[in-house]
mmCIF file of C-alpha atoms in Angstrom:
data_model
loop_
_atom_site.group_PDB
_atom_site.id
_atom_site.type_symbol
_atom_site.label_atom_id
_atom_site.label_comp_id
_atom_site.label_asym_id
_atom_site.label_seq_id
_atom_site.Cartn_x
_atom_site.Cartn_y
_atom_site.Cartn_z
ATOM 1 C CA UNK N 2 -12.929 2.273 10.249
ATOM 2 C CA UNK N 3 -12.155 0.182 7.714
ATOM 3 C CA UNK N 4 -9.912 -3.018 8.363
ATOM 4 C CA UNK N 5 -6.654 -2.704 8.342
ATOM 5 C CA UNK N 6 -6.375 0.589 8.946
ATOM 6 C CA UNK N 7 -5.661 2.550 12.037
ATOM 7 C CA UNK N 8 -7.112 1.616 14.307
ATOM 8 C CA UNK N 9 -5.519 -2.293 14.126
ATOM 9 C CA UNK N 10 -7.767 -3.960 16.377
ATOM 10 C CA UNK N 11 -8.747 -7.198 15.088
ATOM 11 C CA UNK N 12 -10.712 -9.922 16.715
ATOM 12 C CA UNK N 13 -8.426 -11.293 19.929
ATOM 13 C CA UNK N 14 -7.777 -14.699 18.486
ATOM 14 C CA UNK N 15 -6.211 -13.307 15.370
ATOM 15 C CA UNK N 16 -4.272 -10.310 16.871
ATOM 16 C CA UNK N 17 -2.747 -13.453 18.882
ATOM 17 C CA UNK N 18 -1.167 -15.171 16.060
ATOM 18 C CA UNK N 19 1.166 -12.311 14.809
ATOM 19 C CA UNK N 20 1.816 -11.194 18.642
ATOM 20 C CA UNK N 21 5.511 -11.837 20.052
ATOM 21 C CA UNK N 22 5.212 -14.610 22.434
ATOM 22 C CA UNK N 23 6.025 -12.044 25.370
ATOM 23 C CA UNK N 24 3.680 -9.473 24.350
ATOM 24 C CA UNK N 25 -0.151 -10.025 25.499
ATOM 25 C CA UNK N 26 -3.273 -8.720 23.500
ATOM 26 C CA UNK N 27 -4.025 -5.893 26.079
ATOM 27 C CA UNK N 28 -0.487 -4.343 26.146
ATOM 28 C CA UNK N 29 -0.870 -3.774 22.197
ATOM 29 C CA UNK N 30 -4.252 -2.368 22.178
ATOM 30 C CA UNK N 31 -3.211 -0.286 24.956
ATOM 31 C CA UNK N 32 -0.395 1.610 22.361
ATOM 32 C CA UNK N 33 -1.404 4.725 21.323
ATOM 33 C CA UNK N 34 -2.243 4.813 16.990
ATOM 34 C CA UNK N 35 -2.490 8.670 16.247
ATOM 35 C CA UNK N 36 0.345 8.460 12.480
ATOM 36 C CA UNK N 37 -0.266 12.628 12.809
ATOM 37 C CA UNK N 38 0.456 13.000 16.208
ATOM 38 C CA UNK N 39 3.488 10.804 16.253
ATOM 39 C CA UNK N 40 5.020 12.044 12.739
ATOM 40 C CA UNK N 41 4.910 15.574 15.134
ATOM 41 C CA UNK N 42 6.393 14.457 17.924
ATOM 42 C CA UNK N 43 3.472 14.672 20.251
ATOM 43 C CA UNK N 44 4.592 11.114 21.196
ATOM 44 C CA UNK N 45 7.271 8.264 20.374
ATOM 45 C CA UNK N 46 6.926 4.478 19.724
ATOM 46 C CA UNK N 47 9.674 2.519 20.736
ATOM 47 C CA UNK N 48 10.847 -0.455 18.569
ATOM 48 C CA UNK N 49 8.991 -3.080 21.270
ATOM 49 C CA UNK N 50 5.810 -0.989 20.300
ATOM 50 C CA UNK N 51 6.259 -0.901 16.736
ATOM 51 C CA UNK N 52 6.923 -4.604 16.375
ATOM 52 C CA UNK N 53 3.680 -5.175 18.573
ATOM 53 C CA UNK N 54 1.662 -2.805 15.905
ATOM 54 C CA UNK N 55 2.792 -4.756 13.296
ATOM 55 C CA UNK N 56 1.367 -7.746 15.016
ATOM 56 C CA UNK N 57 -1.638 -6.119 14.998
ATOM 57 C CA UNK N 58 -1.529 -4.952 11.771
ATOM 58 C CA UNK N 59 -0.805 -8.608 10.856
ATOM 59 C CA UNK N 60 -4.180 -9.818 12.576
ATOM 60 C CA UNK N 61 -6.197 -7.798 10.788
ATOM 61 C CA UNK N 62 -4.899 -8.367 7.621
ATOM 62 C CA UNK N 63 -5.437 -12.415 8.559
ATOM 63 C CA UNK N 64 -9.294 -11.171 9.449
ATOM 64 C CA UNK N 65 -10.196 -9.643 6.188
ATOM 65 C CA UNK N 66 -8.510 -12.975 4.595
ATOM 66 C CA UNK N 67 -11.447 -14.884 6.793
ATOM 67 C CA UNK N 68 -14.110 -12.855 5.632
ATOM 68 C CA UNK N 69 -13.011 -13.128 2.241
ATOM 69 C CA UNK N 70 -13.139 -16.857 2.490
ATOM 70 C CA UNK N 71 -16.043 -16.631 4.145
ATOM 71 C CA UNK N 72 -17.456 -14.792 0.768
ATOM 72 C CA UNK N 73 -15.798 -17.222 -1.511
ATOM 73 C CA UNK N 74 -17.893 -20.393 0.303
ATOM 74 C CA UNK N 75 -20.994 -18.388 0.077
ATOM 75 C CA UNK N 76 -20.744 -17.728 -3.747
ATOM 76 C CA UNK N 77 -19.904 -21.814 -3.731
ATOM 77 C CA UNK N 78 -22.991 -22.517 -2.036
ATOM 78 C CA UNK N 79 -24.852 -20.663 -3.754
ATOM 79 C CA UNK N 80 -23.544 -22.422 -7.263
ATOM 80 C CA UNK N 81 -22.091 -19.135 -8.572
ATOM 81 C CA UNK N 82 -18.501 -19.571 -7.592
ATOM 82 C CA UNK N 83 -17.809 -21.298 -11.197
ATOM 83 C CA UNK N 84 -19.208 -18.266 -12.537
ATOM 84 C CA UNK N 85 -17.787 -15.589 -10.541
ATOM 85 C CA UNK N 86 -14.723 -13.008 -11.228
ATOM 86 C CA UNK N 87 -13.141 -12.473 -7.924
ATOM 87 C CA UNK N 88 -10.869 -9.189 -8.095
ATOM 88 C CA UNK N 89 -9.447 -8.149 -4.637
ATOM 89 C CA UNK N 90 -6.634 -5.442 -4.410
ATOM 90 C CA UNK N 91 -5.115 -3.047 -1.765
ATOM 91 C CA UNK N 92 -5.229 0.524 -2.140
ATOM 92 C CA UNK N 93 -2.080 0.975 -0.088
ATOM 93 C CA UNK N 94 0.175 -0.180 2.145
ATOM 94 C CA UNK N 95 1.533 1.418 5.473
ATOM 95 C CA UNK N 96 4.526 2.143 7.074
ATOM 96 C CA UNK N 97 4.790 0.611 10.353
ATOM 97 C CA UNK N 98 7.739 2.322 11.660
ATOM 98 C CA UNK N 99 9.297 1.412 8.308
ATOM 99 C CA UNK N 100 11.546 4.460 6.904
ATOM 100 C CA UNK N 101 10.932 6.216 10.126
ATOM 101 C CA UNK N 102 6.749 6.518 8.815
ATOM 102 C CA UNK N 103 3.543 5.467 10.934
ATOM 103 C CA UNK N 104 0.653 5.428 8.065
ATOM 104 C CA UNK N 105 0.500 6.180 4.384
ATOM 105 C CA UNK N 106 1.501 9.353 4.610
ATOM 106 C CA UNK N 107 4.245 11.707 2.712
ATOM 107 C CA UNK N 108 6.385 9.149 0.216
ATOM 108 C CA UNK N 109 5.892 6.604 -2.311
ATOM 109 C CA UNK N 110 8.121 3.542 -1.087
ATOM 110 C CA UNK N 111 7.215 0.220 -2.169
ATOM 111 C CA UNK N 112 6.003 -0.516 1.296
ATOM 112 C CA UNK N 113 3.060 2.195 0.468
ATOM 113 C CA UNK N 114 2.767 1.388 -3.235
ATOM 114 C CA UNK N 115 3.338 -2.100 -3.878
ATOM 115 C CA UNK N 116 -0.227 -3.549 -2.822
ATOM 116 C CA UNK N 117 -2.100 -7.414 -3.232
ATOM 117 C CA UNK N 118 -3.552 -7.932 -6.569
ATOM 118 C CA UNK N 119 -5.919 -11.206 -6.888
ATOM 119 C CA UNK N 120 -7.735 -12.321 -9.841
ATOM 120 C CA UNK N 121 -9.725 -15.268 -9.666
ATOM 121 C CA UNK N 122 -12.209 -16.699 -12.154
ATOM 122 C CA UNK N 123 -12.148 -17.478 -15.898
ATOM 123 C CA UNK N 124 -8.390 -17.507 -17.212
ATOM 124 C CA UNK N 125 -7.592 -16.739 -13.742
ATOM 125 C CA UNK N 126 -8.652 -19.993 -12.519
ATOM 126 C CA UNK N 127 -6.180 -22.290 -11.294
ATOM 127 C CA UNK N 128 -3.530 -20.062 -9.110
ATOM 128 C CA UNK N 129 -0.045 -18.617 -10.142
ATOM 129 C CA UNK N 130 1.305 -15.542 -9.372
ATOM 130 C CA UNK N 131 2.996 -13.575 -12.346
ATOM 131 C CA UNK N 132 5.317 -10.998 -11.946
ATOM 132 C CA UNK N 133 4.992 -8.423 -14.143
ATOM 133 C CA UNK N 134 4.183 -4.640 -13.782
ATOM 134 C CA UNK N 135 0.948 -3.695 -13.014
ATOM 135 C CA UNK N 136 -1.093 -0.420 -11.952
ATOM 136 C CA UNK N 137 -4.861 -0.617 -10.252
ATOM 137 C CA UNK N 138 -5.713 1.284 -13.682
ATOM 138 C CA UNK N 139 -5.104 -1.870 -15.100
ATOM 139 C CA UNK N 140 -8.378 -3.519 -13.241
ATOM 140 C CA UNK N 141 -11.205 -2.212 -15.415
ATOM 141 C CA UNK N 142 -9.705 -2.990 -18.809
ATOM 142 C CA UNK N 143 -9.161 -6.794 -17.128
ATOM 143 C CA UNK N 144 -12.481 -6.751 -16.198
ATOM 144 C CA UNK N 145 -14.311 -5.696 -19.027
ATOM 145 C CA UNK N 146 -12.138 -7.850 -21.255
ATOM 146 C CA UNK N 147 -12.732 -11.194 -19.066
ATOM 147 C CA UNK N 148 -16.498 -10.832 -19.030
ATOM 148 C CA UNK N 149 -16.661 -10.116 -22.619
ATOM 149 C CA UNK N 150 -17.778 -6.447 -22.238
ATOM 150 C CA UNK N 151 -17.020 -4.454 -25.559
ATOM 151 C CA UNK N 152 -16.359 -0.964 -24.262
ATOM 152 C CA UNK N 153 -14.780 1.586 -27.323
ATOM 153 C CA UNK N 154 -15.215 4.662 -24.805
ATOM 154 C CA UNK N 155 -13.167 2.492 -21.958
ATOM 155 C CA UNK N 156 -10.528 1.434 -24.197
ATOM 156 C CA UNK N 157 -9.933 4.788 -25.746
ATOM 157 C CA UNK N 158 -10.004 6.789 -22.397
ATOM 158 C CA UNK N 159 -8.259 4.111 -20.474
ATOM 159 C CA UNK N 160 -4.642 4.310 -19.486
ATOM 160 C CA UNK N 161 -5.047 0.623 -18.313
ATOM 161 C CA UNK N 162 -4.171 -2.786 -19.828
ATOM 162 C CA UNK N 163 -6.002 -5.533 -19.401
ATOM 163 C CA UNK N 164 -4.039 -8.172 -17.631
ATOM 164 C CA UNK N 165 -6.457 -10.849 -19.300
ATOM 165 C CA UNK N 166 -3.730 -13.721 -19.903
ATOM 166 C CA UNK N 167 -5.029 -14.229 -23.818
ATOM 167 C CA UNK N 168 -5.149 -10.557 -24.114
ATOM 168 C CA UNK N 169 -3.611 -8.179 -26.500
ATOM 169 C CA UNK N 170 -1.736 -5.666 -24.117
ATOM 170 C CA UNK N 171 1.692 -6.154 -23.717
ATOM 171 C CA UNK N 172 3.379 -6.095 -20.434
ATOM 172 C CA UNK N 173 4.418 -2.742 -18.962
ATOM 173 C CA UNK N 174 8.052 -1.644 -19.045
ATOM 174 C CA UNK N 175 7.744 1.051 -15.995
ATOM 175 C CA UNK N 176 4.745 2.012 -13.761
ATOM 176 C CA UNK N 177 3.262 5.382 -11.896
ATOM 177 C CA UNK N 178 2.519 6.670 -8.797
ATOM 178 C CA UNK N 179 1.664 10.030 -7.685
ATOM 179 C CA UNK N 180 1.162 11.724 -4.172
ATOM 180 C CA UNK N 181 -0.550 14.580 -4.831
ATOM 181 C CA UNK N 182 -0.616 16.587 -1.256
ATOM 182 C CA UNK N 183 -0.424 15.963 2.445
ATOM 183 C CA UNK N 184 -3.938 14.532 3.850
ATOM 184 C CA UNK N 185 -4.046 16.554 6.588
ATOM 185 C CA UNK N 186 -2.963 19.797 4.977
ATOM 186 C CA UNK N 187 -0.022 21.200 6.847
ATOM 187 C CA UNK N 188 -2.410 24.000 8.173
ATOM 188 C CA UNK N 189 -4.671 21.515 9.781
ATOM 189 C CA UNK N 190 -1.174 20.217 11.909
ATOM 190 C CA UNK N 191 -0.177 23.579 12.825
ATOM 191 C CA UNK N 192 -3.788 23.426 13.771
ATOM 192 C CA UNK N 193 -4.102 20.963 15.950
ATOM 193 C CA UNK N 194 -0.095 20.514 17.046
ATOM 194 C CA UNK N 195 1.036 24.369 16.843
ATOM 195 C CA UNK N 196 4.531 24.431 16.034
ATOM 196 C CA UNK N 197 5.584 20.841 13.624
ATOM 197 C CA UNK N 198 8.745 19.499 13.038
ATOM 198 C CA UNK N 199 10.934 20.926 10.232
ATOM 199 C CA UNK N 200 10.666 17.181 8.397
ATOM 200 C CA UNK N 201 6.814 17.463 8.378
ATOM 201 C CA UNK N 202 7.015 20.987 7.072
ATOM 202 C CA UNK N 203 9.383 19.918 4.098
ATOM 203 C CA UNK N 204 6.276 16.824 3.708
ATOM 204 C CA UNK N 205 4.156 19.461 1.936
ATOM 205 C CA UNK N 206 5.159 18.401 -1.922
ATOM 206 C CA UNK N 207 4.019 16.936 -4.614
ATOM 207 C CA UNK N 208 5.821 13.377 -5.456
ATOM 208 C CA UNK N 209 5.978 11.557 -8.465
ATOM 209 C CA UNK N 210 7.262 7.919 -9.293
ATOM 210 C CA UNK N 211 8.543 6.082 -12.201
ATOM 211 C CA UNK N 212 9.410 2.399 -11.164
ATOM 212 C CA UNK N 213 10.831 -0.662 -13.423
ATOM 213 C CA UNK N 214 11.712 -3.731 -12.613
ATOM 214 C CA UNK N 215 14.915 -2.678 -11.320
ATOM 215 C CA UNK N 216 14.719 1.150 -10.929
ATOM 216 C CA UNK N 217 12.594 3.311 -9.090
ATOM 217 C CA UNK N 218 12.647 7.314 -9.631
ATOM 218 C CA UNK N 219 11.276 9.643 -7.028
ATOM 219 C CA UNK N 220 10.621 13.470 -7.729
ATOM 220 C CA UNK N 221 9.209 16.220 -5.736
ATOM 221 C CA UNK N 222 7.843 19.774 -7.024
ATOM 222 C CA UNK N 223 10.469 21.005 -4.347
ATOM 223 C CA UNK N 224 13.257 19.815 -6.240
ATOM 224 C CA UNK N 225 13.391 16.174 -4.005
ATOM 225 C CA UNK N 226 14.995 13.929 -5.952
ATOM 226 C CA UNK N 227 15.209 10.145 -4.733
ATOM 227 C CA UNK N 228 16.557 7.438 -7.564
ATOM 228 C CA UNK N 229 17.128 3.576 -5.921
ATOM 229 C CA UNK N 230 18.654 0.263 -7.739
ATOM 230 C CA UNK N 231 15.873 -2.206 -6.473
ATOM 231 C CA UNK N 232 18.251 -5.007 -7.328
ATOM 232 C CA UNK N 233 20.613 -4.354 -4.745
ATOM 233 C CA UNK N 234 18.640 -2.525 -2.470
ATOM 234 C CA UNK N 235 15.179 -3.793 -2.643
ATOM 235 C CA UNK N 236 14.126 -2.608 0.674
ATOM 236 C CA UNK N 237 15.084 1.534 -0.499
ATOM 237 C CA UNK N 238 16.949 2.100 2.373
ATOM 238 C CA UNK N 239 19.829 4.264 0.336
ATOM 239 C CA UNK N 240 19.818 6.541 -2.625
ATOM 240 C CA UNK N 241 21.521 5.537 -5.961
ATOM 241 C CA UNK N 242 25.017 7.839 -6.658
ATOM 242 C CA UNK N 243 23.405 8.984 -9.766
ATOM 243 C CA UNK N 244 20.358 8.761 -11.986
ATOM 244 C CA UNK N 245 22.367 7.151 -14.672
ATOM 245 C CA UNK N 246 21.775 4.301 -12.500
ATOM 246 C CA UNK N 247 17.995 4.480 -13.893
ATOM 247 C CA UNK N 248 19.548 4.136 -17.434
#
């Protein structure tokens, strides 16, 4: 598997940072991590268990953070660090018991979408965070452009912009996501589980996402509809009243 996905099992001595003081190494590993089996109520996690897989989840995210050091002094060493473009990104977050969710399954909340972005190298140099919109399509435009790569058939197929700080893409005013289908397929959990719970069942959709700064839109093919003010509720734990909200 790849870190940090399920299974979160990283190296003892980082699994120990994140760990509540009362919880030991063992009884984490020892929780069962099966998302499918526990979004069909095979089994239950209680909120002890969850907050120990998040521990977990914690280490490992602190582990891939070593190794990526450990790939930043090698490039030093070698006396191509000052030469290097370092891009490192997430491809998604999970839910660990977050919204009721084990995985990256079924939705498009922030805690699934909104993912680590680090440039390093070149204009990058130097640290800052910004705070602007961005979408991963946005990496090879910013990559191309900071290496000095002319590339017409990029640019005109491209939904990206390049993120390059001298660059000539303005900002973005709202961003995308898409979830296309449930990975399983519901027929592979009837499958395997035999009857699934009516909330799994109404899983199998399409969603789509507009989000600004402020506003996020949610929209199923089944006629879901799930609009939140990000302002006051940043964590999307209720629905707007109405869309004009997004307006």
């Amino acid at each position: 598997y790849i870190e940090p996905h399920v299974v979160y099992d990283p190296p003892r001595e980082y699994a120990r940072r994140f760990l509540p003081a009362d919880a030991t190494v063992a009884e984490a590993r020892a929780i069962r991590q099966d998302p499918r089996a526990f979004d069909c109520e095979a089994y239950d996690i209680s909120d002890r268990e969850f907050r120990l897989l998040r521990g977990l989840y914690r280490g490992a995210l602190a582990y891939v953070h070593s190794q990526l050091q450990r790939l930043c002094d090698a490039l030093e060493r070698a006396g191509v660090w000052e030469e290097t473009l370092l891009v490192v990104c997430g491809d998604h977050g999970e839910h660990v018991g977050e919204h009721g969710f084990f995985g990256h399954q079924y939705n498009l909340y922030d805690t699934v979408v909104h993912v680590p972005l680090v440039c390093h190298g070149g204009p990058f140099t130097g640290g800052g965070t910004r705070s602007e919109l961005v979408s991963l399509l946005d990496i090879p435009d910013t990559i191309a452009e900071t290496v000095g790569i002319d590339a017409p058939a990029l640019r005109t197929q491209s939904h990206g912009r390049s993120l390059h700080p001298g660059g000539r893409d303005p900002p973005r005013e709202a961003i995308f996501a898409e979830y296309v289908a449930p990975q399983p397929s519901i027929e592979r959990l009837e499958a395997r589980f035999g009857a699934i719970p009516d909330r799994v069942r109404a899983f199998d959709r399409r969603l789509r996402a507009v989000r600004t700064q402020t506003h996020k839109y949610v929209q199923g093919d089944d006629g879901f509809e799930r609009p939140h003010d990000l302002e006051t509720d940043p964590g999307e734990t209720t629905d707007c009243p109405t869309r004009d909200h997004l307006i």
